[in-house]
Short mmCIF file of C-alpha atoms in Angstrom, two decimals:
data_model
loop_
_atom_site.label_atom_id
_atom_site.label_comp_id
_atom_site.label_asym_id
_atom_site.label_seq_id
_atom_site.Cartn_x
_atom_site.Cartn_y
_atom_site.Cartn_z
CA MET A 36 12.43 -18.69 -30.96
CA ALA A 37 9.13 -19.34 -29.18
CA LEU A 38 6.89 -16.36 -28.43
CA GLU A 39 7.26 -16.93 -24.69
CA ASP A 40 11.08 -16.85 -24.93
CA ARG A 41 11.00 -13.76 -27.14
CA ASN A 42 8.89 -12.08 -24.49
CA ARG A 43 11.40 -12.63 -21.67
CA VAL A 44 14.39 -10.61 -20.51
CA VAL A 45 16.84 -13.24 -19.26
CA ILE A 46 18.82 -12.53 -16.07
CA LEU A 47 22.19 -14.30 -15.96
CA GLU A 48 24.97 -14.25 -13.37
CA ASP A 49 27.09 -11.67 -15.16
CA ARG A 50 24.81 -10.13 -17.77
CA VAL A 51 21.27 -9.57 -19.00
CA GLU A 52 20.18 -11.07 -22.33
CA ASN A 53 17.33 -10.52 -24.78
CA VAL A 54 16.97 -6.93 -23.64
CA SER A 55 15.70 -5.41 -26.88
CA GLY A 56 12.28 -6.25 -28.24
CA ALA A 57 11.83 -7.51 -31.78
CA GLU A 58 8.08 -7.39 -32.16
CA PHE A 59 7.93 -5.83 -35.59
CA PRO A 60 7.40 -7.20 -39.11
CA MET A 61 10.07 -9.38 -40.78
CA SER A 62 11.89 -10.08 -37.48
CA PHE A 63 11.31 -13.83 -37.67
CA ASP A 64 10.88 -15.97 -40.80
CA GLY A 65 7.38 -17.26 -41.33
CA GLN A 66 5.94 -15.45 -38.32
CA GLU A 67 3.44 -12.62 -38.54
CA THR A 68 4.48 -10.00 -36.00
CA ALA A 69 2.76 -6.92 -37.43
CA PHE A 70 0.45 -5.05 -35.07
CA ASN A 71 -3.07 -6.41 -35.02
CA MET A 72 -5.85 -4.64 -33.12
CA GLU A 73 -7.84 -7.79 -32.38
CA SER A 74 -4.88 -9.66 -30.92
CA PHE A 75 -3.93 -6.56 -28.96
CA LYS A 76 -7.40 -6.41 -27.40
CA ASP A 77 -7.09 -10.05 -26.40
CA SER A 78 -3.70 -9.60 -24.71
CA PHE A 79 -4.06 -6.12 -23.22
CA ASP A 80 -5.13 -5.85 -19.58
CA ILE A 81 -4.96 -3.50 -16.59
CA ARG A 82 -5.17 -5.03 -13.14
CA ILE A 83 -5.55 -2.87 -10.04
CA VAL A 84 -3.50 -4.43 -7.23
CA ARG A 85 -3.68 -1.85 -4.43
CA VAL A 86 -5.33 1.54 -3.89
CA THR A 87 -4.93 3.90 -0.92
CA PRO A 88 -5.91 7.58 -0.59
CA THR A 89 -2.50 8.57 -2.01
CA ASP A 90 -1.03 5.46 -3.72
CA ILE A 91 -2.00 3.03 -6.44
CA GLU A 92 -0.29 -0.10 -7.70
CA PHE A 93 -1.49 -1.65 -10.94
CA ASP A 94 -0.27 -4.00 -13.66
CA LEU A 95 -0.17 -2.85 -17.28
CA ILE A 96 -0.08 -5.98 -19.44
CA GLY A 97 0.32 -6.50 -23.17
CA VAL A 98 2.00 -3.25 -24.23
CA ASP A 99 5.44 -2.18 -25.34
CA ALA A 100 7.84 -0.29 -23.05
CA SER A 101 7.29 2.85 -25.14
CA ILE A 102 3.60 2.89 -24.17
CA ALA A 103 4.36 2.24 -20.50
CA ASN A 104 6.93 5.03 -20.47
CA ALA A 105 4.56 7.39 -22.28
CA LEU A 106 1.98 6.82 -19.54
CA ARG A 107 4.61 7.45 -16.85
CA ARG A 108 5.73 10.69 -18.49
CA VAL A 109 2.13 11.88 -18.91
CA LEU A 110 1.50 11.21 -15.21
CA ILE A 111 4.51 13.33 -14.27
CA ALA A 112 4.27 16.15 -16.76
CA GLU A 113 0.93 16.45 -18.56
CA VAL A 114 -1.95 15.91 -16.12
CA PRO A 115 -3.03 19.42 -14.98
CA THR A 116 -3.40 20.54 -11.36
CA MET A 117 -3.95 23.81 -9.54
CA ALA A 118 -0.91 25.43 -7.89
CA ILE A 119 0.11 28.83 -6.53
CA GLU A 120 1.44 30.79 -9.49
CA LYS A 121 1.49 34.40 -8.30
CA VAL A 122 2.28 35.76 -4.83
CA TYR A 123 1.44 39.39 -4.17
CA MET A 124 3.61 40.29 -1.19
CA ILE A 125 2.08 43.05 0.92
CA ASN A 126 4.41 42.82 3.90
CA ASN A 127 7.24 40.44 4.77
CA THR A 128 9.54 41.27 7.67
CA GLY A 129 10.60 37.65 8.25
CA ILE A 130 14.06 36.28 7.60
CA VAL A 131 13.07 34.45 4.39
CA GLN A 132 13.28 36.69 1.31
CA ASP A 133 10.18 37.38 -0.80
CA GLU A 134 11.39 35.28 -3.75
CA VAL A 135 12.29 32.24 -1.63
CA LEU A 136 9.05 32.50 0.34
CA ALA A 137 7.03 32.69 -2.89
CA HIS A 138 8.84 29.61 -4.21
CA ARG A 139 8.07 27.65 -1.04
CA LEU A 140 4.42 28.66 -1.19
CA GLY A 141 4.20 27.57 -4.83
CA LEU A 142 5.29 24.02 -3.95
CA ILE A 143 2.39 23.46 -1.51
CA PRO A 144 -0.04 20.98 -3.16
CA ILE A 145 -3.56 22.41 -3.41
CA LYS A 146 -6.59 20.12 -3.11
CA ALA A 147 -8.79 21.42 -5.91
CA ASP A 148 -10.35 19.72 -8.93
CA PRO A 149 -8.57 21.16 -12.00
CA THR A 150 -11.43 20.09 -14.29
CA GLU A 151 -13.56 22.76 -12.58
CA PHE A 152 -11.27 25.54 -13.80
CA LEU A 153 -10.30 27.05 -17.13
CA TRP A 154 -6.76 27.66 -18.36
CA LYS A 155 -5.49 31.17 -17.66
CA HIS A 156 -3.63 32.35 -20.73
CA ASP A 157 -1.17 35.21 -21.03
CA GLY A 158 -2.98 38.51 -20.91
CA SER A 159 -6.23 37.13 -19.49
CA VAL A 160 -7.49 38.55 -16.23
CA PRO A 161 -8.10 36.49 -13.08
CA THR A 162 -11.68 35.33 -12.65
CA ASP A 163 -13.50 32.84 -10.44
CA GLN A 164 -13.34 30.42 -13.40
CA ASN A 165 -9.55 30.36 -13.75
CA THR A 166 -8.09 31.47 -10.40
CA ILE A 167 -8.18 30.40 -6.75
CA VAL A 168 -7.25 33.03 -4.16
CA PHE A 169 -5.64 32.37 -0.78
CA ARG A 170 -4.55 34.87 1.85
CA LEU A 171 -1.77 34.57 4.39
CA ASP A 172 -1.72 37.03 7.28
CA VAL A 173 0.49 35.98 10.19
CA THR A 174 2.22 37.97 12.92
CA CYS A 175 4.52 36.48 15.55
CA GLU A 176 4.31 37.75 19.11
CA ALA A 177 5.47 36.71 22.56
CA ASN A 178 3.24 34.32 24.46
CA ARG A 179 2.43 36.06 27.76
CA ALA A 180 1.17 32.78 29.18
CA ALA A 181 4.50 31.03 28.67
CA ALA A 182 6.36 29.88 31.79
CA PRO A 183 9.39 31.93 32.88
CA GLY A 184 12.55 30.57 31.36
CA GLU A 185 10.64 28.69 28.62
CA THR A 186 12.96 27.86 25.70
CA ASP A 187 10.63 26.01 23.33
CA PRO A 188 9.74 28.53 20.56
CA LYS A 189 6.35 26.87 20.04
CA LYS A 190 5.46 27.64 23.67
CA LYS A 191 7.43 30.85 24.09
CA TYR A 192 5.96 32.54 21.00
CA ILE A 193 2.67 32.63 19.13
CA ASN A 194 3.00 31.85 15.39
CA SER A 195 6.72 31.07 15.68
CA SER A 196 6.22 28.60 12.81
CA VAL A 197 3.99 29.29 9.81
CA TYR A 198 2.24 26.21 8.42
CA SER A 199 0.13 25.53 5.34
CA ASN A 200 -3.06 25.35 7.44
CA GLN A 201 -2.73 29.12 7.94
CA LEU A 202 -3.47 29.71 4.26
CA VAL A 203 -7.05 30.99 4.14
CA TRP A 204 -9.11 30.32 1.04
CA ASP A 205 -10.87 33.48 -0.21
CA PRO A 206 -13.74 32.29 -2.48
CA LYS A 207 -14.53 34.49 -5.47
CA GLY A 208 -17.70 34.63 -7.53
CA ASP A 209 -19.73 31.44 -7.04
CA GLN A 210 -16.77 29.37 -5.78
CA SER A 211 -18.22 29.13 -2.26
CA VAL A 212 -21.30 27.46 -3.75
CA ARG A 213 -19.48 25.32 -6.31
CA PHE A 214 -17.11 23.90 -3.73
CA GLU A 215 -19.39 23.96 -0.69
CA SER A 216 -19.17 20.19 -0.21
CA ASN A 217 -15.40 20.04 -0.84
CA PRO A 218 -13.74 23.32 0.22
CA ILE A 219 -10.45 24.18 -1.46
CA LYS A 220 -7.43 23.93 0.83
CA PRO A 221 -3.80 22.74 0.96
CA VAL A 222 -3.49 18.96 0.77
CA ASN A 223 -1.51 18.80 4.01
CA ASP A 224 -2.05 21.14 6.96
CA GLU A 225 1.42 20.68 8.45
CA ILE A 226 3.75 21.84 5.69
CA LEU A 227 6.24 24.27 7.26
CA ILE A 228 6.46 27.48 5.24
CA THR A 229 8.77 29.63 7.38
CA LYS A 230 9.59 30.63 10.94
CA LEU A 231 9.02 34.00 12.61
CA ARG A 232 10.01 35.79 15.80
CA PRO A 233 8.15 38.50 17.74
CA GLY A 234 7.46 41.57 15.65
CA GLN A 235 7.87 39.78 12.29
CA THR A 236 4.90 39.69 9.92
CA ILE A 237 3.90 38.09 6.65
CA SER A 238 0.93 39.38 4.68
CA CYS A 239 0.31 38.30 1.09
CA GLU A 240 -2.31 37.28 -1.45
CA LEU A 241 -1.80 34.05 -3.42
CA HIS A 242 -3.30 33.22 -6.82
CA CYS A 243 -3.55 29.58 -7.93
CA GLU A 244 -3.74 28.76 -11.64
CA LYS A 245 -4.06 25.62 -13.75
CA GLY A 246 -0.84 24.18 -15.12
CA VAL A 247 1.12 21.03 -15.98
CA GLY A 248 4.36 19.53 -14.70
CA LYS A 249 6.32 20.14 -17.90
CA ASP A 250 5.94 23.89 -17.25
CA HIS A 251 6.90 23.67 -13.57
CA ALA A 252 7.34 20.80 -11.12
CA LYS A 253 4.85 22.38 -8.69
CA PHE A 254 2.04 21.41 -11.08
CA SER A 255 3.04 17.74 -11.18
CA PRO A 256 0.27 15.66 -9.54
CA VAL A 257 2.59 12.81 -8.55
CA ALA A 258 5.35 12.53 -5.98
CA THR A 259 6.66 9.40 -7.72
CA ALA A 260 5.59 7.44 -10.78
CA SER A 261 7.63 4.35 -11.64
CA TYR A 262 7.31 0.93 -13.23
CA ARG A 263 9.29 -2.30 -13.37
CA LEU A 264 8.98 -5.53 -15.30
CA LEU A 265 7.28 -8.48 -13.61
CA PRO A 266 9.98 -10.86 -12.28
CA GLU A 267 9.65 -14.55 -13.16
CA ILE A 268 11.44 -17.35 -11.30
CA GLN A 269 11.44 -20.79 -12.93
CA ILE A 270 12.59 -23.76 -10.85
CA LEU A 271 13.90 -26.21 -13.45
CA GLU A 272 14.70 -29.02 -11.03
CA ASP A 273 13.31 -29.75 -7.55
CA ILE A 274 15.22 -28.03 -4.74
CA THR A 275 14.71 -29.91 -1.49
CA GLY A 276 15.87 -30.21 2.13
CA ASP A 277 18.49 -27.76 3.40
CA ASP A 278 19.00 -26.47 -0.13
CA ALA A 279 15.36 -25.37 -0.15
CA GLU A 280 15.92 -23.26 2.97
CA LEU A 281 19.03 -21.69 1.42
CA PHE A 282 17.13 -21.09 -1.81
CA ARG A 283 14.35 -19.29 0.07
CA SER A 284 16.88 -17.06 1.83
CA CYS A 285 18.22 -15.88 -1.55
CA PHE A 286 14.98 -13.96 -2.19
CA PRO A 287 12.99 -11.32 -0.27
CA ASP A 288 10.40 -12.56 2.23
CA GLY A 289 7.27 -13.93 0.60
CA VAL A 290 8.80 -14.79 -2.79
CA VAL A 291 9.65 -18.45 -2.06
CA GLU A 292 8.06 -20.73 0.52
CA ILE A 293 8.84 -24.26 1.68
CA VAL A 294 6.08 -26.83 1.00
CA GLU A 295 5.93 -30.49 1.85
CA GLU A 296 5.03 -32.99 -0.86
CA ARG A 297 5.03 -36.73 -0.08
CA GLY A 298 7.10 -36.11 3.01
CA VAL A 299 9.73 -34.09 1.17
CA ARG A 300 10.30 -30.39 1.87
CA LYS A 301 10.85 -28.46 -1.34
CA ALA A 302 11.07 -24.86 -2.49
CA LYS A 303 8.12 -23.31 -4.32
CA VAL A 304 7.77 -19.85 -5.87
CA VAL A 305 4.61 -18.23 -4.48
CA ASN A 306 4.89 -14.50 -5.24
CA PRO A 307 7.59 -13.53 -7.76
CA ARG A 308 6.37 -9.90 -8.01
CA LYS A 309 8.06 -9.22 -4.65
CA ASP A 310 11.45 -10.22 -6.03
CA THR A 311 14.05 -7.51 -6.51
CA VAL A 312 16.11 -9.62 -8.98
CA SER A 313 19.24 -9.42 -6.83
CA ARG A 314 20.78 -12.53 -8.46
CA GLU A 315 21.87 -13.73 -5.00
CA VAL A 316 20.88 -17.26 -6.01
CA PHE A 317 23.69 -17.38 -8.59
CA ARG A 318 26.31 -17.22 -5.84
CA HIS A 319 25.54 -20.81 -4.85
CA LYS A 320 26.88 -23.59 -7.10
CA GLN A 321 24.23 -26.10 -5.96
CA PHE A 322 21.57 -24.08 -7.79
CA GLU A 323 23.42 -24.02 -11.11
CA ASP A 324 21.08 -25.11 -13.93
CA LYS A 325 18.23 -25.49 -11.41
CA VAL A 326 16.77 -22.00 -11.65
CA ARG A 327 16.07 -19.52 -14.44
CA LEU A 328 15.46 -15.85 -13.70
CA THR A 329 13.60 -13.75 -16.25
CA ARG A 330 11.41 -10.71 -16.50
CA VAL A 331 8.25 -10.52 -18.58
CA ARG A 332 8.88 -7.84 -21.20
CA ASN A 333 5.25 -6.72 -21.65
CA HIS A 334 4.09 -6.93 -18.02
CA PHE A 335 4.71 -3.65 -16.16
CA ILE A 336 4.16 -3.16 -12.44
CA PHE A 337 3.28 0.51 -11.90
CA ASN A 338 3.58 2.31 -8.57
CA VAL A 339 2.17 5.83 -8.48
CA GLU A 340 2.15 8.10 -5.43
CA SER A 341 -0.12 11.13 -5.74
CA THR A 342 0.70 14.42 -4.05
CA GLY A 343 -2.87 14.31 -2.78
CA ALA A 344 -4.18 16.99 -5.13
CA ILE A 345 -5.93 14.32 -7.24
CA PRO A 346 -6.98 10.85 -6.01
CA PRO A 347 -4.64 8.23 -7.53
CA GLU A 348 -7.38 6.29 -9.34
CA THR A 349 -8.64 9.54 -10.92
CA LEU A 350 -5.07 10.44 -11.80
CA ILE A 351 -4.61 7.27 -13.85
CA SER A 352 -7.89 7.85 -15.69
CA GLN A 353 -6.94 11.43 -16.55
CA ALA A 354 -3.48 10.34 -17.71
CA LEU A 355 -5.02 7.79 -20.06
CA ASP A 356 -7.33 10.49 -21.44
CA VAL A 357 -4.31 12.68 -22.17
CA LEU A 358 -2.48 9.77 -23.80
CA MET A 359 -5.48 8.96 -26.02
CA GLU A 360 -5.78 12.61 -27.03
CA LYS A 361 -2.12 12.63 -28.07
CA CYS A 362 -2.73 9.48 -30.14
CA GLU A 363 -5.65 11.15 -31.90
CA ILE A 364 -3.47 14.17 -32.71
CA SER A 365 -0.76 11.87 -34.11
CA LYS A 366 -3.30 9.97 -36.21
CA ALA A 367 -4.68 13.22 -37.63
CA ALA A 368 -1.16 14.51 -38.42
CA LEU A 369 -0.25 11.21 -40.11
CA ALA A 370 -3.44 11.22 -42.17
CA ALA A 371 -2.75 14.81 -43.24
CA ALA A 372 0.82 13.90 -44.25
CA VAL A 373 -0.38 10.92 -46.30
CA LYS A 374 -3.02 13.03 -48.04
CA SER A 375 -0.46 15.74 -48.80
CA GLY A 376 1.90 13.15 -50.27
CA GLU A 377 -0.83 11.73 -52.49
CA GLU A 378 -1.72 15.22 -53.75
CA ASP A 379 1.93 15.94 -54.56
CA GLU A 380 2.07 12.81 -56.71
#
């Protein structure tokens, strides 16, 4: 089997073939498939496709699915952020119970650089190096300026809804100097925390600590982190005329276009990465044996949406640092096991 064929997941009308990889020694007679660092360097690549303030799309090329999935899991669970960990409730006369209110507060993403803070371990006291303090003091009262008969709570009352922008950062130590150019605050100002009515009050002090998603989802820096294999559409025989139009309609917009060559209109694949691999094309007999759908096994299209606590491009860099650190730990453990085995002999 040719390397290119081995590296393709084949999509058929009623099944998917060549799903499992076989890139390990002794899989194929006369072919060297053992891992080689030089060949890996030649084939490995990361291509940034799109970056926005909250999203990033990039291609991870030349790695096994285990590596791609490890990166995804690190993004979700092992890149640290700052989040509200302790809520000291001074007064809460609203309808939402203390525990539920504390949980809602904890899920508000906090825009703060976690690399600027130390880990707060059990038994250690809060300091300006490991803790961020916010205060929330809100009281609802009737709006005397509201029109008679007003029914809209936002106009009838003051502070009828409590939003994340009402969290007030209380700098400790030298934090006001350290973060003068980038003050610490919630990522989004319009996250609804609770609702109040006249006479109801919330007063509390909030402590943010450094943590990771595997301890609690509130520390996860991503809203979503997913990947998919790069689709590949091979036209084996020219598809022309009305068939070309039908062929184009079998795929999402932008995947296939109609081009004219020597006066003949024919279908041409222009952007297969937009394809959702619906297999719609297999419903039409006229395309039988004219098209081959595959996915490239070692080409992963990543889509990562940050919560906003960490810029997405920084998030990827930090995730790779964590992944490399885990590799170093594994190498050290393996070396220690080998040395122990040799000593036992």
